[in-house]
PDB file of C-alpha atoms and ligand atoms in Angstrom:
ATOM      1  CA  MET A 291     -17.165  21.444 118.984  1.00 78.00           C
ATOM      2  CA  ARG A 292     -14.955  18.389 118.898  1.00 95.00           C
ATOM      3  CA  ILE A 293     -16.256  15.523 116.767  1.00 98.00           C
ATOM      4  CA  PRO A 294     -15.726  12.332 118.781  1.00 98.00           C
ATOM      5  CA  ILE A 295     -13.164   9.859 117.496  1.00 98.00           C
ATOM      6  CA  ILE A 296     -13.471   6.112 117.962  1.00 98.00           C
ATOM      7  CA  ALA A 297     -10.261   4.379 116.942  1.00 98.00           C
ATOM      8  CA  GLY A 298      -9.664   0.644 116.883  1.00 98.00           C
ATOM      9  CA  ASN A 299      -6.144  -0.463 117.723  1.00 98.00           C
ATOM     10  CA  TRP A 300      -6.029  -4.015 116.413  1.00 98.00           C
ATOM     11  CA  LYS A 301      -2.522  -4.544 117.852  1.00 98.00           C
ATOM     12  CA  MET A 302      -0.874  -7.746 116.550  1.00 98.00           C
ATOM     13  CA  ASN A 303      -4.144  -9.337 115.463  1.00 98.00           C
ATOM     14  CA  LYS A 304      -5.798 -10.207 112.124  1.00 98.00           C
ATOM     15  CA  THR A 305      -4.189 -11.730 109.071  1.00 98.00           C
ATOM     16  CA  GLU A 306      -4.936  -9.942 105.820  1.00 98.00           C
ATOM     17  CA  GLU A 307      -7.917 -12.219 105.184  1.00 98.00           C
ATOM     18  CA  GLU A 308      -9.312 -11.720 108.691  1.00 98.00           C
ATOM     19  CA  ALA A 309      -8.756  -7.973 108.429  1.00 98.00           C
ATOM     20  CA  LEU A 310     -10.735  -7.799 105.194  1.00 98.00           C
ATOM     21  CA  GLN A 311     -13.598  -9.742 106.756  1.00 98.00           C
ATOM     22  CA  LEU A 312     -13.718  -7.359 109.726  1.00 98.00           C
ATOM     23  CA  VAL A 313     -13.619  -4.297 107.486  1.00 98.00           C
ATOM     24  CA  SER A 314     -16.392  -5.656 105.312  1.00 98.00           C
ATOM     25  CA  ASP A 315     -18.542  -6.202 108.436  1.00 98.00           C
ATOM     26  CA  LEU A 316     -17.696  -2.734 109.742  1.00 98.00           C
ATOM     27  CA  LYS A 317     -18.593  -1.094 106.439  1.00 97.00           C
ATOM     28  CA  GLN A 318     -22.000  -2.742 106.529  1.00 96.00           C
ATOM     29  CA  ARG A 319     -22.654  -1.778 110.124  1.00 96.00           C
ATOM     30  CA  LEU A 320     -21.129   1.690 110.156  1.00 95.00           C
ATOM     31  CA  GLY A 321     -21.660   2.793 106.559  1.00 81.00           C
ATOM     32  CA  GLU A 322     -24.317   5.308 107.505  1.00 80.00           C
ATOM     33  CA  VAL A 323     -22.961   6.757 110.746  1.00 91.00           C
ATOM     34  CA  THR A 324     -22.252  10.464 110.921  1.00 94.00           C
ATOM     35  CA  GLY A 325     -21.169  12.744 113.742  1.00 96.00           C
ATOM     36  CA  VAL A 326     -18.264  10.524 114.754  1.00 98.00           C
ATOM     37  CA  LYS A 327     -14.861   9.857 113.182  1.00 98.00           C
ATOM     38  CA  VAL A 328     -14.135   6.136 112.952  1.00 98.00           C
ATOM     39  CA  ILE A 329     -10.538   4.987 112.533  1.00 98.00           C
ATOM     40  CA  VAL A 330      -9.140   1.466 112.218  1.00 98.00           C
ATOM     41  CA  CYS A 331      -5.470   0.712 112.873  1.00 99.00           C
ATOM     42  CA  PRO A 332      -4.642  -2.755 111.501  1.00 98.00           C
ATOM     43  CA  PRO A 333      -1.155  -4.267 111.547  1.00 98.00           C
ATOM     44  CA  PHE A 334       1.233  -3.099 108.804  1.00 98.00           C
ATOM     45  CA  THR A 335       0.687  -6.221 106.678  1.00 98.00           C
ATOM     46  CA  ALA A 336      -3.018  -5.472 106.249  1.00 98.00           C
ATOM     47  CA  LEU A 337      -2.840  -1.700 105.620  1.00 98.00           C
ATOM     48  CA  PHE A 338      -2.625  -1.898 101.828  1.00 98.00           C
ATOM     49  CA  SER A 339      -5.616  -4.228 101.434  1.00 98.00           C
ATOM     50  CA  VAL A 340      -7.704  -2.558 104.114  1.00 98.00           C
ATOM     51  CA  ASN A 341      -7.133   0.823 102.448  1.00 98.00           C
ATOM     52  CA  LYS A 342      -8.504  -0.548  99.167  1.00 98.00           C
ATOM     53  CA  ALA A 343     -11.445  -2.127 100.977  1.00 98.00           C
ATOM     54  CA  LEU A 344     -12.254   1.207 102.643  1.00 97.00           C
ATOM     55  CA  GLU A 345     -12.683   3.064  99.343  1.00 93.00           C
ATOM     56  CA  ASN A 346     -16.028   4.905  99.314  1.00 90.00           C
ATOM     57  CA  SER A 347     -16.353   4.559 103.061  1.00 94.00           C
ATOM     58  CA  SER A 348     -15.992   7.198 105.750  1.00 95.00           C
ATOM     59  CA  ILE A 349     -13.872   4.892 107.936  1.00 97.00           C
ATOM     60  CA  LEU A 350     -10.328   6.249 108.156  1.00 97.00           C
ATOM     61  CA  LEU A 351      -7.068   4.352 108.299  1.00 98.00           C
ATOM     62  CA  GLY A 352      -4.269   4.578 110.845  1.00 99.00           C
ATOM     63  CA  ALA A 353      -1.062   2.689 111.607  1.00 99.00           C
ATOM     64  CA  GLN A 354       0.143   1.523 115.009  1.00 99.00           C
ATOM     65  CA  ASN A 355       3.704   2.849 114.845  1.00 98.00           C
ATOM     66  CA  MET A 356       6.307   4.283 112.475  1.00 98.00           C
ATOM     67  CA  HIS A 357       9.959   5.289 112.334  1.00 98.00           C
ATOM     68  CA  TRP A 358      10.737   9.006 112.276  1.00 98.00           C
ATOM     69  CA  GLU A 359      13.096   8.841 109.274  1.00 98.00           C
ATOM     70  CA  GLU A 360      11.774   8.922 105.726  1.00 98.00           C
ATOM     71  CA  LYS A 361      13.983   6.068 104.514  1.00 98.00           C
ATOM     72  CA  GLY A 362      17.310   4.398 105.142  1.00 98.00           C
ATOM     73  CA  ALA A 363      19.103   1.536 106.819  1.00 98.00           C
ATOM     74  CA  PHE A 364      16.613   0.802 109.603  1.00 98.00           C
ATOM     75  CA  THR A 365      15.902  -2.901 109.235  1.00 98.00           C
ATOM     76  CA  GLY A 366      12.393  -3.844 110.213  1.00 98.00           C
ATOM     77  CA  GLU A 367      11.047  -0.307 110.365  1.00 98.00           C
ATOM     78  CA  VAL A 368       8.315   1.469 108.381  1.00 98.00           C
ATOM     79  CA  SER A 369       8.491   5.149 107.399  1.00 98.00           C
ATOM     80  CA  PRO A 370       5.870   7.911 107.383  1.00 98.00           C
ATOM     81  CA  THR A 371       5.939   8.127 103.567  1.00 98.00           C
ATOM     82  CA  MET A 372       5.289   4.384 103.352  1.00 98.00           C
ATOM     83  CA  LEU A 373       2.234   4.850 105.566  1.00 98.00           C
ATOM     84  CA  LEU A 374       0.988   7.675 103.354  1.00 98.00           C
ATOM     85  CA  THR A 375       1.226   5.510 100.233  1.00 98.00           C
ATOM     86  CA  VAL A 376      -1.133   2.960 101.779  1.00 98.00           C
ATOM     87  CA  GLY A 377      -3.700   5.580 102.733  1.00 98.00           C
ATOM     88  CA  CYS A 378      -2.969   6.203 106.400  1.00 98.00           C
ATOM     89  CA  LYS A 379      -4.186   9.474 107.848  1.00 98.00           C
ATOM     90  CA  PHE A 380      -3.340   8.690 111.479  1.00 98.00           C
ATOM     91  CA  VAL A 381      -0.577   6.915 113.350  1.00 99.00           C
ATOM     92  CA  ILE A 382      -0.542   5.773 116.967  1.00 99.00           C
ATOM     93  CA  ILE A 383       2.647   6.969 118.665  1.00 98.00           C
ATOM     94  CA  GLY A 384       4.093   5.898 122.009  1.00 98.00           C
ATOM     95  CA  HIS A 385       1.568   3.245 122.971  1.00 98.00           C
ATOM     96  CA  SER A 386       2.433   1.883 126.425  1.00 98.00           C
ATOM     97  CA  GLU A 387       3.149  -1.524 124.887  1.00 98.00           C
ATOM     98  CA  ARG A 388       5.779   0.108 122.684  1.00 98.00           C
ATOM     99  CA  ARG A 389       7.171   2.024 125.617  1.00 98.00           C
ATOM    100  CA  SER A 390       7.446  -1.042 127.844  1.00 97.00           C
ATOM    101  CA  TYR A 391       8.246  -3.917 125.431  1.00 97.00           C
ATOM    102  CA  PHE A 392      10.237  -1.972 122.828  1.00 98.00           C
ATOM    103  CA  TYR A 393      11.870   0.642 125.043  1.00 97.00           C
ATOM    104  CA  GLU A 394      10.370   3.704 123.387  1.00 98.00           C
ATOM    105  CA  THR A 395      11.131   6.878 125.290  1.00 98.00           C
ATOM    106  CA  ASP A 396       9.637  10.356 125.492  1.00 98.00           C
ATOM    107  CA  HIS A 397      12.463  11.430 123.181  1.00 98.00           C
ATOM    108  CA  SER A 398      11.694   8.876 120.463  1.00 98.00           C
ATOM    109  CA  VAL A 399       7.997   9.669 120.854  1.00 98.00           C
ATOM    110  CA  ASN A 400       8.815  13.339 120.214  1.00 98.00           C
ATOM    111  CA  LEU A 401      10.857  12.491 117.094  1.00 98.00           C
ATOM    112  CA  LYS A 402       7.993  10.374 115.769  1.00 98.00           C
ATOM    113  CA  VAL A 403       5.346  13.007 116.539  1.00 98.00           C
ATOM    114  CA  LYS A 404       7.345  15.708 114.713  1.00 98.00           C
ATOM    115  CA  SER A 405       7.975  13.423 111.757  1.00 98.00           C
ATOM    116  CA  ALA A 406       4.316  12.348 111.515  1.00 98.00           C
ATOM    117  CA  LEU A 407       3.232  15.995 111.428  1.00 98.00           C
ATOM    118  CA  LYS A 408       5.879  16.874 108.837  1.00 98.00           C
ATOM    119  CA  PHE A 409       4.341  14.247 106.561  1.00 98.00           C
ATOM    120  CA  SER A 410       0.747  15.287 107.321  1.00 98.00           C
ATOM    121  CA  LEU A 411      -0.134  12.257 109.397  1.00 98.00           C
ATOM    122  CA  SER A 412      -2.085  13.005 112.581  1.00 98.00           C
ATOM    123  CA  PRO A 413      -0.331  11.400 115.535  1.00 98.00           C
ATOM    124  CA  ILE A 414      -2.474   9.751 118.211  1.00 99.00           C
ATOM    125  CA  ILE A 415      -0.116  10.301 121.137  1.00 99.00           C
ATOM    126  CA  CYS A 416      -0.510   7.802 123.962  1.00 98.00           C
ATOM    127  CA  VAL A 417       0.160   8.672 127.593  1.00 98.00           C
ATOM    128  CA  GLY A 418      -0.707   6.824 130.770  1.00 98.00           C
ATOM    129  CA  GLU A 419       0.495   5.846 134.216  1.00 98.00           C
ATOM    130  CA  LYS A 420       1.310   2.402 135.603  1.00 96.00           C
ATOM    131  CA  LEU A 421      -0.559   1.009 138.601  1.00 94.00           C
ATOM    132  CA  GLU A 422       2.317   1.641 141.016  1.00 95.00           C
ATOM    133  CA  GLU A 423       2.504   5.252 139.825  1.00 96.00           C
ATOM    134  CA  ARG A 424      -1.223   5.757 140.425  1.00 95.00           C
ATOM    135  CA  ASP A 425      -0.948   4.116 143.836  1.00 93.00           C
ATOM    136  CA  ALA A 426       1.925   6.456 144.706  1.00 96.00           C
ATOM    137  CA  ASN A 427      -0.223   9.452 143.708  1.00 97.00           C
ATOM    138  CA  LYS A 428       2.070  10.222 140.797  1.00 98.00           C
ATOM    139  CA  THR A 429      -0.447  10.015 137.941  1.00 98.00           C
ATOM    140  CA  LYS A 430      -0.392  13.705 137.008  1.00 98.00           C
ATOM    141  CA  GLU A 431       3.371  13.970 137.421  1.00 98.00           C
ATOM    142  CA  VAL A 432       3.914  11.024 135.050  1.00 98.00           C
ATOM    143  CA  ILE A 433       1.415  12.307 132.489  1.00 98.00           C
ATOM    144  CA  GLU A 434       2.975  15.779 132.548  1.00 98.00           C
ATOM    145  CA  ILE A 435       6.455  14.377 131.859  1.00 98.00           C
ATOM    146  CA  GLN A 436       5.104  12.308 128.953  1.00 98.00           C
ATOM    147  CA  LEU A 437       3.224  15.299 127.527  1.00 98.00           C
ATOM    148  CA  LYS A 438       6.218  17.634 127.852  1.00 98.00           C
ATOM    149  CA  GLY A 439       8.320  15.048 126.037  1.00 98.00           C
ATOM    150  CA  ALA A 440       5.837  14.412 123.247  1.00 98.00           C
ATOM    151  CA  TYR A 441       5.058  18.110 122.585  1.00 98.00           C
ATOM    152  CA  LYS A 442       8.636  19.393 122.844  1.00 98.00           C
ATOM    153  CA  GLU A 443       9.260  22.050 120.147  1.00 98.00           C
ATOM    154  CA  LEU A 444       5.811  21.684 118.584  1.00 98.00           C
ATOM    155  CA  SER A 445       4.292  24.872 117.199  1.00 98.00           C
ATOM    156  CA  ASP A 446       0.665  25.896 117.741  1.00 98.00           C
ATOM    157  CA  GLN A 447      -0.200  24.794 114.208  1.00 98.00           C
ATOM    158  CA  GLN A 448       1.393  21.413 114.797  1.00 98.00           C
ATOM    159  CA  ALA A 449      -0.162  20.868 118.216  1.00 98.00           C
ATOM    160  CA  GLU A 450      -3.607  21.546 116.769  1.00 98.00           C
ATOM    161  CA  LYS A 451      -3.275  18.504 114.487  1.00 98.00           C
ATOM    162  CA  THR A 452      -2.502  16.056 117.273  1.00 98.00           C
ATOM    163  CA  VAL A 453      -4.805  13.658 119.082  1.00 98.00           C
ATOM    164  CA  ILE A 454      -4.073  12.381 122.597  1.00 98.00           C
ATOM    165  CA  ALA A 455      -5.040   9.003 124.028  1.00 98.00           C
ATOM    166  CA  TYR A 456      -5.003   8.695 127.801  1.00 98.00           C
ATOM    167  CA  GLU A 457      -4.520   5.011 128.492  1.00 98.00           C
ATOM    168  CA  PRO A 458      -3.848   4.081 132.113  1.00 97.00           C
ATOM    169  CA  VAL A 459      -1.564   1.058 131.775  1.00 96.00           C
ATOM    170  CA  TRP A 460      -3.394  -0.818 134.536  1.00 95.00           C
ATOM    171  CA  ALA A 461      -6.623  -0.630 132.545  1.00 93.00           C
ATOM    172  CA  ILE A 462      -5.269  -2.024 129.257  1.00 92.00           C
ATOM    173  CA  GLY A 463      -6.466  -5.529 128.446  1.00 88.00           C
ATOM    174  CA  THR A 464      -7.335  -6.142 132.087  1.00 88.00           C
ATOM    175  CA  GLY A 465     -11.087  -5.585 132.018  1.00 84.00           C
ATOM    176  CA  LYS A 466     -10.511  -2.922 134.718  1.00 82.00           C
ATOM    177  CA  ASN A 467     -11.438   0.370 133.148  1.00 81.00           C
ATOM    178  CA  ALA A 468     -10.968   3.683 134.906  1.00 87.00           C
ATOM    179  CA  THR A 469     -14.228   5.068 136.218  1.00 94.00           C
ATOM    180  CA  PRO A 470     -15.571   7.913 134.076  1.00 97.00           C
ATOM    181  CA  GLN A 471     -14.687  10.340 136.897  1.00 97.00           C
ATOM    182  CA  GLN A 472     -11.129   8.986 137.287  1.00 96.00           C
ATOM    183  CA  ALA A 473     -10.551   9.200 133.543  1.00 97.00           C
ATOM    184  CA  ASN A 474     -12.104  12.651 133.169  1.00 98.00           C
ATOM    185  CA  GLU A 475      -9.980  14.056 135.985  1.00 98.00           C
ATOM    186  CA  VAL A 476      -6.862  13.171 133.983  1.00 98.00           C
ATOM    187  CA  HIS A 477      -8.408  14.432 130.730  1.00 98.00           C
ATOM    188  CA  VAL A 478      -9.097  17.795 132.372  1.00 98.00           C
ATOM    189  CA  PHE A 479      -5.488  17.863 133.566  1.00 98.00           C
ATOM    190  CA  ILE A 480      -4.260  17.107 130.010  1.00 98.00           C
ATOM    191  CA  ARG A 481      -6.458  19.867 128.557  1.00 98.00           C
ATOM    192  CA  LYS A 482      -5.038  22.307 131.129  1.00 98.00           C
ATOM    193  CA  PHE A 483      -1.515  21.345 130.032  1.00 98.00           C
ATOM    194  CA  LEU A 484      -2.485  22.020 126.402  1.00 98.00           C
ATOM    195  CA  SER A 485      -4.136  25.293 127.317  1.00 98.00           C
ATOM    196  CA  ASP A 486      -1.067  26.465 129.275  1.00 98.00           C
ATOM    197  CA  GLU A 487       1.225  25.553 126.375  1.00 98.00           C
ATOM    198  CA  TYR A 488      -0.871  26.556 123.375  1.00 98.00           C
ATOM    199  CA  GLY A 489      -3.762  28.658 124.639  1.00 98.00           C
ATOM    200  CA  GLU A 490      -7.367  27.805 125.296  1.00 98.00           C
ATOM    201  CA  GLU A 491      -8.559  27.983 121.696  1.00 98.00           C
ATOM    202  CA  ILE A 492      -6.144  25.307 120.519  1.00 98.00           C
ATOM    203  CA  SER A 493      -6.616  23.142 123.613  1.00 98.00           C
ATOM    204  CA  GLU A 494     -10.348  23.094 122.947  1.00 98.00           C
ATOM    205  CA  LYS A 495      -9.766  21.714 119.446  1.00 98.00           C
ATOM    206  CA  ILE A 496      -7.650  18.719 120.445  1.00 98.00           C
ATOM    207  CA  ASN A 497      -9.442  15.384 120.908  1.00 98.00           C
ATOM    208  CA  ILE A 498      -8.445  13.531 124.062  1.00 98.00           C
ATOM    209  CA  LEU A 499      -9.433   9.868 123.804  1.00 98.00           C
ATOM    210  CA  TYR A 500      -9.695   7.397 126.650  1.00 97.00           C
ATOM    211  CA  GLY A 501      -8.313   3.881 126.248  1.00 97.00           C
ATOM    212  CA  GLY A 502      -8.286   0.841 128.497  1.00 96.00           C
ATOM    213  CA  SER A 503     -10.916  -1.905 128.516  1.00 95.00           C
ATOM    214  CA  VAL A 504     -13.510   0.185 126.677  1.00 96.00           C
ATOM    215  CA  ASN A 505     -16.500  -1.925 125.645  1.00 97.00           C
ATOM    216  CA  PRO A 506     -20.070  -1.287 124.471  1.00 97.00           C
ATOM    217  CA  LYS A 507     -21.309  -1.499 128.076  1.00 97.00           C
ATOM    218  CA  ASN A 508     -19.062   1.182 129.572  1.00 96.00           C
ATOM    219  CA  SER A 509     -18.450   3.446 126.573  1.00 98.00           C
ATOM    220  CA  ARG A 510     -21.553   5.634 126.783  1.00 98.00           C
ATOM    221  CA  GLU A 511     -20.839   6.713 130.349  1.00 98.00           C
ATOM    222  CA  LEU A 512     -17.170   7.395 129.602  1.00 97.00           C
ATOM    223  CA  LEU A 513     -17.959   9.364 126.458  1.00 98.00           C
ATOM    224  CA  ALA A 514     -20.528  11.479 128.281  1.00 97.00           C
ATOM    225  CA  MET A 515     -17.797  13.095 130.391  1.00 97.00           C
ATOM    226  CA  SER A 516     -16.853  16.723 129.661  1.00 97.00           C
ATOM    227  CA  ASP A 517     -13.322  16.100 128.387  1.00 98.00           C
ATOM    228  CA  ILE A 518     -13.495  12.553 127.008  1.00 98.00           C
ATOM    229  CA  ASP A 519     -13.690  13.073 123.258  1.00 98.00           C
ATOM    230  CA  GLY A 520     -13.561   9.502 122.064  1.00 98.00           C
ATOM    231  CA  ALA A 521     -11.935   6.151 122.680  1.00 98.00           C
ATOM    232  CA  LEU A 522      -8.916   4.141 121.616  1.00 98.00           C
ATOM    233  CA  VAL A 523     -10.200   0.595 121.704  1.00 98.00           C
ATOM    234  CA  GLY A 524      -8.132  -2.588 121.784  1.00 98.00           C
ATOM    235  CA  GLY A 525      -9.849  -5.947 122.331  1.00 97.00           C
ATOM    236  CA  ALA A 526     -13.385  -4.746 121.629  1.00 98.00           C
ATOM    237  CA  SER A 527     -12.332  -3.334 118.235  1.00 98.00           C
ATOM    238  CA  LEU A 528     -11.596  -6.844 116.931  1.00 98.00           C
ATOM    239  CA  ASP A 529     -15.274  -7.700 116.795  1.00 98.00           C
ATOM    240  CA  ALA A 530     -17.601  -5.777 114.450  1.00 98.00           C
ATOM    241  CA  VAL A 531     -20.621  -5.950 116.761  1.00 98.00           C
ATOM    242  CA  SER A 532     -18.837  -4.625 119.836  1.00 98.00           C
ATOM    243  CA  PHE A 533     -16.975  -1.937 117.883  1.00 98.00           C
ATOM    244  CA  GLU A 534     -20.273  -0.842 116.323  1.00 98.00           C
ATOM    245  CA  GLY A 535     -21.768  -0.593 119.809  1.00 98.00           C
ATOM    246  CA  ILE A 536     -18.946   1.675 120.964  1.00 98.00           C
ATOM    247  CA  VAL A 537     -19.118   3.865 117.843  1.00 98.00           C
ATOM    248  CA  LYS A 538     -22.877   4.311 118.183  1.00 97.00           C
ATOM    249  CA  SER A 539     -22.571   5.214 121.851  1.00 97.00           C
ATOM    250  CA  ALA A 540     -20.469   8.216 120.810  1.00 97.00           C
ATOM    251  CA  ILE A 541     -23.217   9.805 118.755  1.00 94.00           C
TER     252      ILE A 541
HETATM  253  P1  13P B 864      -7.997  -2.795 125.519  1.00 95.98           P
HETATM  254  O1  13P B 864      -9.196  -2.065 124.970  1.00 95.98           O
HETATM  255  O2  13P B 864      -7.874  -4.205 124.985  1.00 95.98           O
HETATM  256  O3  13P B 864      -7.891  -2.698 126.997  1.00 95.98           O
HETATM  257  O4  13P B 864      -6.698  -2.041 124.913  1.00 95.98           O
HETATM  258  C1  13P B 864      -6.613  -0.678 125.030  1.00 95.98           C
HETATM  259  C2  13P B 864      -5.495  -0.198 124.200  1.00 95.98           C
HETATM  260  O5  13P B 864      -4.335  -0.458 124.508  1.00 95.98           O
HETATM  261  C3  13P B 864      -5.806   0.560 122.982  1.00 95.98           C
HETATM  262  O6  13P B 864      -4.678   1.131 122.443  1.00 95.98           O
END
């Protein structure tokens, strides 16, 4: 049985003060929930304070990116050990915004995934097709290339600790979410990839989240699908009431 995961990707939003206000609201609203793993991924500048604010709460902390090296001359970057010292347990890797605006490739995604695992951070690996790729019937082809890249040289034990987020690029921040059937079809395809690579037992343990315009109105139907094991939420995670609605629809 996979415990659903609802993760909030705050992207480049919330000052430290705003982040603390949101976390305080979330703690009040979600303090008692069980049966679902809740993760918040604030910007780097708020991780330290949010970690302190989350003490004695079941809400877990994640970062939105990291470098694969432990330290060194990489101006502007943040390392996996730095994330560990501020309480991160998860890190989003290869988000489509990083791939398109910051030129991340399947190779750099693979380096980051391996590094995250080496330092006991669970990577939330993002994959997803662009609209023109879907229209050209290339969705599965694109996803397979991204998965092969991300999981290159990963052992069974490593693969088991990963989380995948399927985020069709055309559904991110557009209000156009994939239908539950469209999303689940890709999730089933991803699980088949994992099963072919690592065997059925491991593939059944890996959470595959859906992301792209998830809100409290559409989340229940999406999460009811056979292979949708949670959500990676952008815009709707910035508001405590809507994030609470999504979390509660997963239970
Ligand atoms: P939205 O929920 O704002 O569409 O963003 C999805 C996303 O990119 C989460 O990582």
